[in-house]
Amino acid sequence: MSKTYILYQFPECPFCQLVLRELDNLDVDIPTKNTRTDSGARQELIELTGKTQVPCLVINGEPLLESSDIVDYLRQEYA
């Protein structure tokens, strides 16, 4: 069964940039939601995690916070 992903982020965030750069390096396409420009996405993130912290990679409905943890996960899955 394939996993479903959503990355909550906004481009101005340096921690998000680390994750987005790693996605580019690995040539992985994951749907993203910009929590700065999409109030619905921001609300989804709050309901999911209780916070507005980005980046947040949601894997099959489970949130993974912290850019270094997300990069490690992506490398394990796709490198």
Tab-separated table of N, CA and C in Angstrom:
chain	number	residue	atom	x	y	z
A	1	MET	N	0.838	-1.189	0.000
A	1	MET	CA	0.000	0.000	0.000
A	1	MET	C	0.880	1.248	0.000
A	2	SER	N	0.586	2.173	-0.880
A	2	SER	CA	1.396	3.385	-0.937
A	2	SER	C	0.958	4.356	0.154
A	3	LYS	N	1.876	5.189	0.557
A	3	LYS	CA	1.609	6.152	1.619
A	3	LYS	C	1.078	7.438	1.017
A	4	THR	N	0.244	8.127	1.780
A	4	THR	CA	-0.218	9.446	1.368
A	4	THR	C	0.525	10.498	2.185
A	5	TYR	N	0.880	11.568	1.503
A	5	TYR	CA	1.661	12.633	2.127
A	5	TYR	C	1.030	13.986	1.859
A	6	ILE	N	1.208	14.887	2.812
A	6	ILE	CA	0.961	16.318	2.635
A	6	ILE	C	2.046	17.029	3.439
A	7	LEU	N	2.658	18.022	2.824
A	7	LEU	CA	3.647	18.835	3.529
A	7	LEU	C	3.054	20.216	3.773
A	8	TYR	N	2.854	20.546	5.057
A	8	TYR	CA	2.423	21.889	5.438
A	8	TYR	C	3.685	22.729	5.578
A	9	GLN	N	3.703	23.880	4.899
A	9	GLN	CA	4.904	24.692	4.851
A	9	GLN	C	4.562	26.097	4.395
A	10	PHE	N	5.565	26.976	4.421
A	10	PHE	CA	5.492	28.219	3.654
A	10	PHE	C	6.908	28.546	3.209
A	11	PRO	N	7.050	29.033	1.974
A	11	PRO	CA	8.357	29.151	1.344
A	11	PRO	C	9.354	30.056	2.070
A	12	GLU	N	8.877	31.041	2.826
A	12	GLU	CA	9.789	31.967	3.500
A	12	GLU	C	10.474	31.337	4.718
A	13	CYS	N	9.987	30.220	5.172
A	13	CYS	CA	10.523	29.559	6.370
A	13	CYS	C	11.818	28.821	6.024
A	14	PRO	N	12.932	29.153	6.692
A	14	PRO	CA	14.200	28.482	6.368
A	14	PRO	C	14.170	26.974	6.640
A	15	PHE	N	13.419	26.550	7.643
A	15	PHE	CA	13.334	25.120	7.932
A	15	PHE	C	12.543	24.395	6.842
A	16	CYS	N	11.517	25.068	6.328
A	16	CYS	CA	10.760	24.511	5.201
A	16	CYS	C	11.636	24.414	3.966
A	17	GLN	N	12.486	25.418	3.766
A	17	GLN	CA	13.381	25.413	2.615
A	17	GLN	C	14.298	24.187	2.639
A	18	LEU	N	14.755	23.806	3.828
A	18	LEU	CA	15.592	22.599	3.945
A	18	LEU	C	14.851	21.367	3.439
A	19	VAL	N	13.595	21.234	3.845
A	19	VAL	CA	12.785	20.083	3.440
A	19	VAL	C	12.480	20.143	1.943
A	20	LEU	N	12.099	21.329	1.456
A	20	LEU	CA	11.783	21.478	0.033
A	20	LEU	C	13.015	21.188	-0.834
A	21	ARG	N	14.174	21.630	-0.386
A	21	ARG	CA	15.421	21.357	-1.115
A	21	ARG	C	15.703	19.850	-1.162
A	22	GLU	N	15.455	19.172	-0.052
A	22	GLU	CA	15.678	17.719	-0.013
A	22	GLU	C	14.703	17.003	-0.945
A	23	LEU	N	13.462	17.451	-0.993
A	23	LEU	CA	12.507	16.869	-1.939
A	23	LEU	C	13.008	17.031	-3.372
A	24	ASP	N	13.550	18.210	-3.688
A	24	ASP	CA	14.125	18.438	-5.021
A	24	ASP	C	15.300	17.508	-5.270
A	25	ASN	N	16.194	17.404	-4.282
A	25	ASN	CA	17.375	16.548	-4.431
A	25	ASN	C	16.992	15.095	-4.691
A	26	LEU	N	15.947	14.645	-4.005
A	26	LEU	CA	15.505	13.251	-4.141
A	26	LEU	C	14.538	13.064	-5.317
A	27	ASP	N	14.161	14.167	-5.948
A	27	ASP	CA	13.211	14.154	-7.061
A	27	ASP	C	11.887	13.506	-6.640
A	28	VAL	N	11.384	13.955	-5.483
A	28	VAL	CA	10.134	13.442	-4.923
A	28	VAL	C	9.093	14.559	-4.977
A	29	ASP	N	7.919	14.220	-5.449
A	29	ASP	CA	6.834	15.187	-5.559
A	29	ASP	C	5.784	14.880	-4.498
A	30	ILE	N	5.690	15.753	-3.507
A	30	ILE	CA	4.717	15.602	-2.422
A	30	ILE	C	3.819	16.827	-2.441
A	31	PRO	N	2.504	16.643	-2.333
A	31	PRO	CA	1.609	17.810	-2.291
A	31	PRO	C	1.938	18.698	-1.094
A	32	THR	N	1.923	20.009	-1.323
A	32	THR	CA	2.212	20.950	-0.243
A	32	THR	C	1.021	21.866	-0.018
A	33	LYS	N	0.933	22.347	1.204
A	33	LYS	CA	-0.077	23.346	1.554
A	33	LYS	C	0.644	24.495	2.244
A	34	ASN	N	0.423	25.704	1.735
A	34	ASN	CA	1.056	26.898	2.273
A	34	ASN	C	0.186	27.461	3.392
A	35	THR	N	0.687	27.393	4.616
A	35	THR	CA	-0.097	27.831	5.771
A	35	THR	C	-0.122	29.349	5.919
A	36	ARG	N	0.697	30.056	5.161
A	36	ARG	CA	0.669	31.523	5.187
A	36	ARG	C	-0.440	32.073	4.296
A	37	THR	N	-0.652	31.438	3.143
A	37	THR	CA	-1.609	31.977	2.177
A	37	THR	C	-2.943	31.228	2.168
A	38	ASP	N	-3.001	30.087	2.833
A	38	ASP	CA	-4.209	29.254	2.835
A	38	ASP	C	-4.681	29.071	4.276
A	39	SER	N	-5.679	29.866	4.658
A	39	SER	CA	-6.151	29.807	6.052
A	39	SER	C	-6.758	28.445	6.375
A	40	GLY	N	-7.340	27.775	5.382
A	40	GLY	CA	-7.881	26.439	5.606
A	40	GLY	C	-6.776	25.447	5.947
A	41	ALA	N	-5.650	25.562	5.255
A	41	ALA	CA	-4.507	24.682	5.536
A	41	ALA	C	-3.957	24.951	6.930
A	42	ARG	N	-3.890	26.217	7.295
A	42	ARG	CA	-3.414	26.581	8.645
A	42	ARG	C	-4.327	25.958	9.701
A	43	GLN	N	-5.640	26.025	9.482
A	43	GLN	CA	-6.593	25.450	10.432
A	43	GLN	C	-6.456	23.924	10.492
A	44	GLU	N	-6.267	23.285	9.340
A	44	GLU	CA	-6.050	21.821	9.316
A	44	GLU	C	-4.834	21.456	10.168
A	45	LEU	N	-3.754	22.230	10.008
A	45	LEU	CA	-2.521	21.960	10.761
A	45	LEU	C	-2.763	22.101	12.258
A	46	ILE	N	-3.483	23.136	12.656
A	46	ILE	CA	-3.789	23.338	14.081
A	46	ILE	C	-4.628	22.180	14.610
A	47	GLU	N	-5.628	21.741	13.846
A	47	GLU	CA	-6.469	20.631	14.283
A	47	GLU	C	-5.672	19.337	14.397
A	48	LEU	N	-4.692	19.175	13.515
A	48	LEU	CA	-3.895	17.953	13.490
A	48	LEU	C	-2.847	17.913	14.598
A	49	THR	N	-2.194	19.060	14.840
A	49	THR	CA	-1.041	19.063	15.752
A	49	THR	C	-1.229	19.930	16.986
A	50	GLY	N	-2.245	20.808	16.973
A	50	GLY	CA	-2.405	21.749	18.071
A	50	GLY	C	-1.473	22.943	17.954
A	51	LYS	N	-0.735	23.043	16.854
A	51	LYS	CA	0.234	24.126	16.656
A	51	LYS	C	0.168	24.616	15.215
A	52	THR	N	0.925	25.689	14.971
A	52	THR	CA	1.067	26.191	13.604
A	52	THR	C	2.480	25.913	13.077
A	53	GLN	N	3.228	25.078	13.775
A	53	GLN	CA	4.629	24.812	13.434
A	53	GLN	C	4.758	24.152	12.059
A	54	VAL	N	5.639	24.732	11.241
A	54	VAL	CA	5.995	24.150	9.957
A	54	VAL	C	7.517	24.015	9.895
A	55	PRO	N	8.041	23.124	9.106
A	55	PRO	CA	7.321	22.187	8.254
A	55	PRO	C	6.694	21.049	9.065
A	56	CYS	N	5.625	20.523	8.493
A	56	CYS	CA	4.972	19.349	9.069
A	56	CYS	C	4.636	18.411	7.918
A	57	LEU	N	5.259	17.260	7.916
A	57	LEU	CA	4.952	16.254	6.912
A	57	LEU	C	3.939	15.288	7.510
A	58	VAL	N	2.792	15.186	6.851
A	58	VAL	CA	1.750	14.281	7.315
A	58	VAL	C	1.839	13.011	6.472
A	59	ILE	N	2.058	11.888	7.158
A	59	ILE	CA	2.233	10.590	6.513
A	59	ILE	C	1.055	9.714	6.925
A	60	ASN	N	0.189	9.399	5.970
A	60	ASN	CA	-1.011	8.606	6.278
A	60	ASN	C	-1.768	9.169	7.474
A	61	GLY	N	-1.883	10.499	7.527
A	61	GLY	CA	-2.639	11.139	8.593
A	61	GLY	C	-1.877	11.403	9.873
A	62	GLU	N	-0.613	10.943	9.952
A	62	GLU	CA	0.192	11.135	11.162
A	62	GLU	C	1.215	12.237	10.931
A	63	PRO	N	1.239	13.278	11.798
A	63	PRO	CA	2.174	14.379	11.590
A	63	PRO	C	3.601	14.049	12.020
A	64	LEU	N	4.552	14.535	11.236
A	64	LEU	CA	5.975	14.464	11.579
A	64	LEU	C	6.496	15.890	11.544
A	65	LEU	N	6.913	16.394	12.699
A	65	LEU	CA	7.427	17.751	12.825
A	65	LEU	C	8.954	17.713	12.891
A	66	GLU	N	9.562	18.871	12.797
A	66	GLU	CA	11.009	19.080	12.842
A	66	GLU	C	11.652	18.756	11.490
A	67	SER	N	12.263	19.778	10.892
A	67	SER	CA	12.830	19.640	9.550
A	67	SER	C	13.871	18.529	9.471
A	68	SER	N	14.716	18.397	10.496
A	68	SER	CA	15.756	17.359	10.449
A	68	SER	C	15.139	15.958	10.469
A	69	ASP	N	14.071	15.780	11.233
A	69	ASP	CA	13.391	14.481	11.270
A	69	ASP	C	12.714	14.184	9.933
A	70	ILE	N	12.143	15.226	9.320
A	70	ILE	CA	11.493	15.046	8.024
A	70	ILE	C	12.524	14.677	6.961
A	71	VAL	N	13.653	15.384	6.945
A	71	VAL	CA	14.719	15.086	5.972
A	71	VAL	C	15.230	13.666	6.179
A	72	ASP	N	15.451	13.271	7.425
A	72	ASP	CA	15.903	11.894	7.706
A	72	ASP	C	14.893	10.881	7.181
A	73	TYR	N	13.626	11.130	7.416
A	73	TYR	CA	12.573	10.225	6.953
A	73	TYR	C	12.591	10.129	5.424
A	74	LEU	N	12.657	11.278	4.755
A	74	LEU	CA	12.653	11.274	3.281
A	74	LEU	C	13.853	10.522	2.729
A	75	ARG	N	15.019	10.700	3.352
A	75	ARG	CA	16.207	9.984	2.895
A	75	ARG	C	16.052	8.472	3.062
A	76	GLN	N	15.453	8.058	4.169
A	76	GLN	CA	15.239	6.621	4.400
A	76	GLN	C	14.257	6.050	3.385
A	77	GLU	N	13.221	6.825	3.057
A	77	GLU	CA	12.185	6.332	2.138
A	77	GLU	C	12.608	6.382	0.683
A	78	TYR	N	13.387	7.405	0.296
A	78	TYR	CA	13.598	7.673	-1.123
A	78	TYR	C	15.042	7.653	-1.611
A	79	ALA	N	16.020	7.674	-0.709
A	79	ALA	CA	17.416	7.731	-1.162
A	79	ALA	C	17.893	6.377	-1.690
